[in-house]
């Protein structure tokens, strides 16, 4: 049964989070907004954003899910949910989700003591950025077909190959990457998981500018990059299992659900304001009122899916196909919301940042372009449907 009401302890924690946001984030909000508006990517760091991250670090809330013994906040599942929900409601920016949410927990789970001592403290201080070297040309959804090679040479491994669609590689200090170390082994074996210094000789990061005109993704080329054997995560030739461990650190996606709900409310207000100004957008296109109502209801369903997932986690269950349901539903809804925004603003919605009369600083055009990738990145919708069909509905593989 899904539990919606906070317990007294959870309610007190929610108030603590709200008070912290009010005292520590709100004074910085406008400066962060201005700096991020001129940033090349929403992932970029800015002076005021770094100041906010340092305040999170001082509070011990950089890594709320990590165990206390590794420097995290040791929050319970429900505390993490409340924390993420309130941060999303307030619209705060945060530390790298990849670094804190995926890489850190992976190092905690399968890393050596030496790796934990070297890499966890900088992450907790907000000083280190990480990326994931998974996808390759021709090896996206079928990741195990990757061709990047690592060959043992003394105490090092020498890596040659090519990764693509690597988020934040241009901002990162380290990468966790998969490379084939036994070409004769079955496809899912003979792969090893490495920690690679992004500043090492032979690492070449080249930008990929998406059609929303932002730089988030990259190609990364490796030419005779030497990686010490101590930088292997897990066991040699068993890197696939380490990579799956990283992908298992999936949360409820409450931040995404909250964000979509807020986005729809903004669209509703905008349509209402246009009507007050004598430009009746609600009457401009037949069915727009119903379309906005549909988007709002759908955003609430996304939130309910998040509640279901966190309830399972709180009960010690592992959301599998449920997490795929959340990802699939939310990403396709994100695209529908972006489309609805275009219907609300008409041709003005197509104006870019800096252009006169561009609503919300041109961000609606950005959203419309950027959400195209939502159903591809992080696991395609086809892959999510296969997981739901097989693991959720028990349907046979075709």
mmCIF file with all atom_site columns, N, CA and C in Angstrom, residues 1 15 39 65 68 71 79 85-86 149 178 193 204 222 238 253 280 297 299 324 331-332 337 345 347 355 365 397-398:
data_model
loop_
_atom_site.group_PDB
_atom_site.id
_atom_site.type_symbol
_atom_site.label_atom_id
_atom_site.label_alt_id
_atom_site.label_comp_id
_atom_site.label_asym_id
_atom_site.label_entity_id
_atom_site.label_seq_id
_atom_site.pdbx_PDB_ins_code
_atom_site.Cartn_x
_atom_site.Cartn_y
_atom_site.Cartn_z
_atom_site.occupancy
_atom_site.B_iso_or_equiv
_atom_site.pdbx_formal_charge
_atom_site.auth_seq_id
_atom_site.auth_comp_id
_atom_site.auth_asym_id
_atom_site.auth_atom_id
_atom_site.pdbx_PDB_model_num
ATOM 1  N N  . UNK A 1 1   ? 0.853  -1.191  0.000   1.00 0.00 ? 1   UNK A N  1
ATOM 2  C CA . UNK A 1 1   ? 0.000  0.000   0.000   1.00 0.00 ? 1   UNK A CA 1
ATOM 3  C C  . UNK A 1 1   ? 0.890  1.244   0.000   1.00 0.00 ? 1   UNK A C  1
ATOM 4  N N  . UNK A 1 15  ? 10.394 19.877  7.284   1.00 0.00 ? 15  UNK A N  1
ATOM 5  C CA . UNK A 1 15  ? 10.507 21.273  7.704   1.00 0.00 ? 15  UNK A CA 1
ATOM 6  C C  . UNK A 1 15  ? 11.973 21.698  7.809   1.00 0.00 ? 15  UNK A C  1
ATOM 7  N N  . UNK A 1 39  ? 25.164 30.365  -19.205 1.00 0.00 ? 39  UNK A N  1
ATOM 8  C CA . UNK A 1 39  ? 26.045 29.199  -19.288 1.00 0.00 ? 39  UNK A CA 1
ATOM 9  C C  . UNK A 1 39  ? 25.783 28.438  -20.586 1.00 0.00 ? 39  UNK A C  1
ATOM 10 N N  . UNK A 1 65  ? 22.222 9.852   0.299   1.00 0.00 ? 65  UNK A N  1
ATOM 11 C CA . UNK A 1 65  ? 21.960 8.410   0.314   1.00 0.00 ? 65  UNK A CA 1
ATOM 12 C C  . UNK A 1 65  ? 23.156 7.579   0.789   1.00 0.00 ? 65  UNK A C  1
ATOM 13 N N  . UNK A 1 68  ? 26.805 6.782   6.450   1.00 0.00 ? 68  UNK A N  1
ATOM 14 C CA . UNK A 1 68  ? 27.528 7.758   7.264   1.00 0.00 ? 68  UNK A CA 1
ATOM 15 C C  . UNK A 1 68  ? 29.015 7.430   7.320   1.00 0.00 ? 68  UNK A C  1
ATOM 16 N N  . UNK A 1 71  ? 30.930 9.121   4.734   1.00 0.00 ? 71  UNK A N  1
ATOM 17 C CA . UNK A 1 71  ? 30.806 10.561  4.633   1.00 0.00 ? 71  UNK A CA 1
ATOM 18 C C  . UNK A 1 71  ? 29.470 11.064  4.140   1.00 0.00 ? 71  UNK A C  1
ATOM 19 N N  . UNK A 1 79  ? 13.579 9.594   3.842   1.00 0.00 ? 79  UNK A N  1
ATOM 20 C CA . UNK A 1 79  ? 14.248 10.884  4.011   1.00 0.00 ? 79  UNK A CA 1
ATOM 21 C C  . UNK A 1 79  ? 14.851 11.358  2.691   1.00 0.00 ? 79  UNK A C  1
ATOM 22 N N  . UNK A 1 85  ? 12.306 15.627  -3.042  1.00 0.00 ? 85  UNK A N  1
ATOM 23 C CA . UNK A 1 85  ? 11.030 16.261  -3.370  1.00 0.00 ? 85  UNK A CA 1
ATOM 24 C C  . UNK A 1 85  ? 11.062 17.754  -3.046  1.00 0.00 ? 85  UNK A C  1
ATOM 25 N N  . UNK A 1 86  ? 11.576 18.096  -1.866  1.00 0.00 ? 86  UNK A N  1
ATOM 26 C CA . UNK A 1 86  ? 11.615 19.505  -1.467  1.00 0.00 ? 86  UNK A CA 1
ATOM 27 C C  . UNK A 1 86  ? 12.617 20.303  -2.294  1.00 0.00 ? 86  UNK A C  1
ATOM 28 N N  . UNK A 1 149 ? 39.243 -1.415  -26.505 1.00 0.00 ? 149 UNK A N  1
ATOM 29 C CA . UNK A 1 149 ? 40.105 -2.495  -26.026 1.00 0.00 ? 149 UNK A CA 1
ATOM 30 C C  . UNK A 1 149 ? 41.052 -1.995  -24.934 1.00 0.00 ? 149 UNK A C  1
ATOM 31 N N  . UNK A 1 178 ? 33.916 1.091   -19.570 1.00 0.00 ? 178 UNK A N  1
ATOM 32 C CA . UNK A 1 178 ? 34.003 -0.327  -19.899 1.00 0.00 ? 178 UNK A CA 1
ATOM 33 C C  . UNK A 1 178 ? 34.914 -0.506  -21.101 1.00 0.00 ? 178 UNK A C  1
ATOM 34 N N  . UNK A 1 193 ? 35.969 -2.996  -15.933 1.00 0.00 ? 193 UNK A N  1
ATOM 35 C CA . UNK A 1 193 ? 35.482 -1.672  -15.533 1.00 0.00 ? 193 UNK A CA 1
ATOM 36 C C  . UNK A 1 193 ? 36.668 -0.880  -14.997 1.00 0.00 ? 193 UNK A C  1
ATOM 37 N N  . UNK A 1 204 ? 41.161 12.267  -25.520 1.00 0.00 ? 204 UNK A N  1
ATOM 38 C CA . UNK A 1 204 ? 40.778 13.391  -26.374 1.00 0.00 ? 204 UNK A CA 1
ATOM 39 C C  . UNK A 1 204 ? 39.253 13.554  -26.339 1.00 0.00 ? 204 UNK A C  1
ATOM 40 N N  . UNK A 1 222 ? 40.388 7.429   -27.107 1.00 0.00 ? 222 UNK A N  1
ATOM 41 C CA . UNK A 1 222 ? 41.487 6.925   -26.273 1.00 0.00 ? 222 UNK A CA 1
ATOM 42 C C  . UNK A 1 222 ? 42.570 6.378   -27.190 1.00 0.00 ? 222 UNK A C  1
ATOM 43 N N  . UNK A 1 238 ? 35.143 -9.039  -15.460 1.00 0.00 ? 238 UNK A N  1
ATOM 44 C CA . UNK A 1 238 ? 33.782 -9.090  -14.901 1.00 0.00 ? 238 UNK A CA 1
ATOM 45 C C  . UNK A 1 238 ? 33.208 -7.665  -14.750 1.00 0.00 ? 238 UNK A C  1
ATOM 46 N N  . UNK A 1 253 ? 12.850 9.076   -9.081  1.00 0.00 ? 253 UNK A N  1
ATOM 47 C CA . UNK A 1 253 ? 12.650 10.127  -10.091 1.00 0.00 ? 253 UNK A CA 1
ATOM 48 C C  . UNK A 1 253 ? 11.617 11.150  -9.646  1.00 0.00 ? 253 UNK A C  1
ATOM 49 N N  . UNK A 1 280 ? -6.382 35.745  -26.385 1.00 0.00 ? 280 UNK A N  1
ATOM 50 C CA . UNK A 1 280 ? -6.981 34.543  -25.814 1.00 0.00 ? 280 UNK A CA 1
ATOM 51 C C  . UNK A 1 280 ? -6.342 33.288  -26.386 1.00 0.00 ? 280 UNK A C  1
ATOM 52 N N  . UNK A 1 297 ? -2.909 16.286  -15.323 1.00 0.00 ? 297 UNK A N  1
ATOM 53 C CA . UNK A 1 297 ? -3.266 14.985  -14.745 1.00 0.00 ? 297 UNK A CA 1
ATOM 54 C C  . UNK A 1 297 ? -2.141 13.972  -14.963 1.00 0.00 ? 297 UNK A C  1
ATOM 55 N N  . UNK A 1 299 ? 1.028  14.631  -15.219 1.00 0.00 ? 299 UNK A N  1
ATOM 56 C CA . UNK A 1 299 ? 2.145  14.940  -14.318 1.00 0.00 ? 299 UNK A CA 1
ATOM 57 C C  . UNK A 1 299 ? 1.875  14.404  -12.916 1.00 0.00 ? 299 UNK A C  1
ATOM 58 N N  . UNK A 1 324 ? 11.423 1.101   -14.690 1.00 0.00 ? 324 UNK A N  1
ATOM 59 C CA . UNK A 1 324 ? 11.315 1.279   -16.142 1.00 0.00 ? 324 UNK A CA 1
ATOM 60 C C  . UNK A 1 324 ? 10.004 1.966   -16.508 1.00 0.00 ? 324 UNK A C  1
ATOM 61 N N  . UNK A 1 331 ? 9.588  10.279  -19.462 1.00 0.00 ? 331 UNK A N  1
ATOM 62 C CA . UNK A 1 331 ? 10.294 10.826  -20.608 1.00 0.00 ? 331 UNK A CA 1
ATOM 63 C C  . UNK A 1 331 ? 9.348  11.109  -21.774 1.00 0.00 ? 331 UNK A C  1
ATOM 64 N N  . UNK A 1 332 ? 8.366  10.241  -21.993 1.00 0.00 ? 332 UNK A N  1
ATOM 65 C CA . UNK A 1 332 ? 7.408  10.499  -23.063 1.00 0.00 ? 332 UNK A CA 1
ATOM 66 C C  . UNK A 1 332 ? 6.483  11.651  -22.681 1.00 0.00 ? 332 UNK A C  1
ATOM 67 N N  . UNK A 1 337 ? 4.649  17.528  -22.882 1.00 0.00 ? 337 UNK A N  1
ATOM 68 C CA . UNK A 1 337 ? 4.581  18.848  -22.243 1.00 0.00 ? 337 UNK A CA 1
ATOM 69 C C  . UNK A 1 337 ? 5.268  19.890  -23.113 1.00 0.00 ? 337 UNK A C  1
ATOM 70 N N  . UNK A 1 345 ? 2.109  28.925  -26.829 1.00 0.00 ? 345 UNK A N  1
ATOM 71 C CA . UNK A 1 345 ? 2.771  30.163  -27.261 1.00 0.00 ? 345 UNK A CA 1
ATOM 72 C C  . UNK A 1 345 ? 2.810  30.351  -28.769 1.00 0.00 ? 345 UNK A C  1
ATOM 73 N N  . UNK A 1 347 ? 3.831  30.621  -32.534 1.00 0.00 ? 347 UNK A N  1
ATOM 74 C CA . UNK A 1 347 ? 5.111  30.897  -33.195 1.00 0.00 ? 347 UNK A CA 1
ATOM 75 C C  . UNK A 1 347 ? 6.126  31.522  -32.253 1.00 0.00 ? 347 UNK A C  1
ATOM 76 N N  . UNK A 1 355 ? 16.257 36.384  -28.367 1.00 0.00 ? 355 UNK A N  1
ATOM 77 C CA . UNK A 1 355 ? 15.416 36.968  -29.403 1.00 0.00 ? 355 UNK A CA 1
ATOM 78 C C  . UNK A 1 355 ? 14.243 37.706  -28.768 1.00 0.00 ? 355 UNK A C  1
ATOM 79 N N  . UNK A 1 365 ? 11.557 26.763  -26.633 1.00 0.00 ? 365 UNK A N  1
ATOM 80 C CA . UNK A 1 365 ? 12.150 26.202  -27.843 1.00 0.00 ? 365 UNK A CA 1
ATOM 81 C C  . UNK A 1 365 ? 13.248 25.204  -27.479 1.00 0.00 ? 365 UNK A C  1
ATOM 82 N N  . UNK A 1 397 ? 10.177 -13.595 -24.624 1.00 0.00 ? 397 UNK A N  1
ATOM 83 C CA . UNK A 1 397 ? 11.001 -12.837 -25.564 1.00 0.00 ? 397 UNK A CA 1
ATOM 84 C C  . UNK A 1 397 ? 10.656 -13.276 -26.974 1.00 0.00 ? 397 UNK A C  1
ATOM 85 N N  . UNK A 1 398 ? 10.628 -12.326 -27.892 1.00 0.00 ? 398 UNK A N  1
ATOM 86 C CA . UNK A 1 398 ? 10.317 -12.661 -29.277 1.00 0.00 ? 398 UNK A CA 1
ATOM 87 C C  . UNK A 1 398 ? 11.524 -13.294 -29.956 1.00 0.00 ? 398 UNK A C  1
#
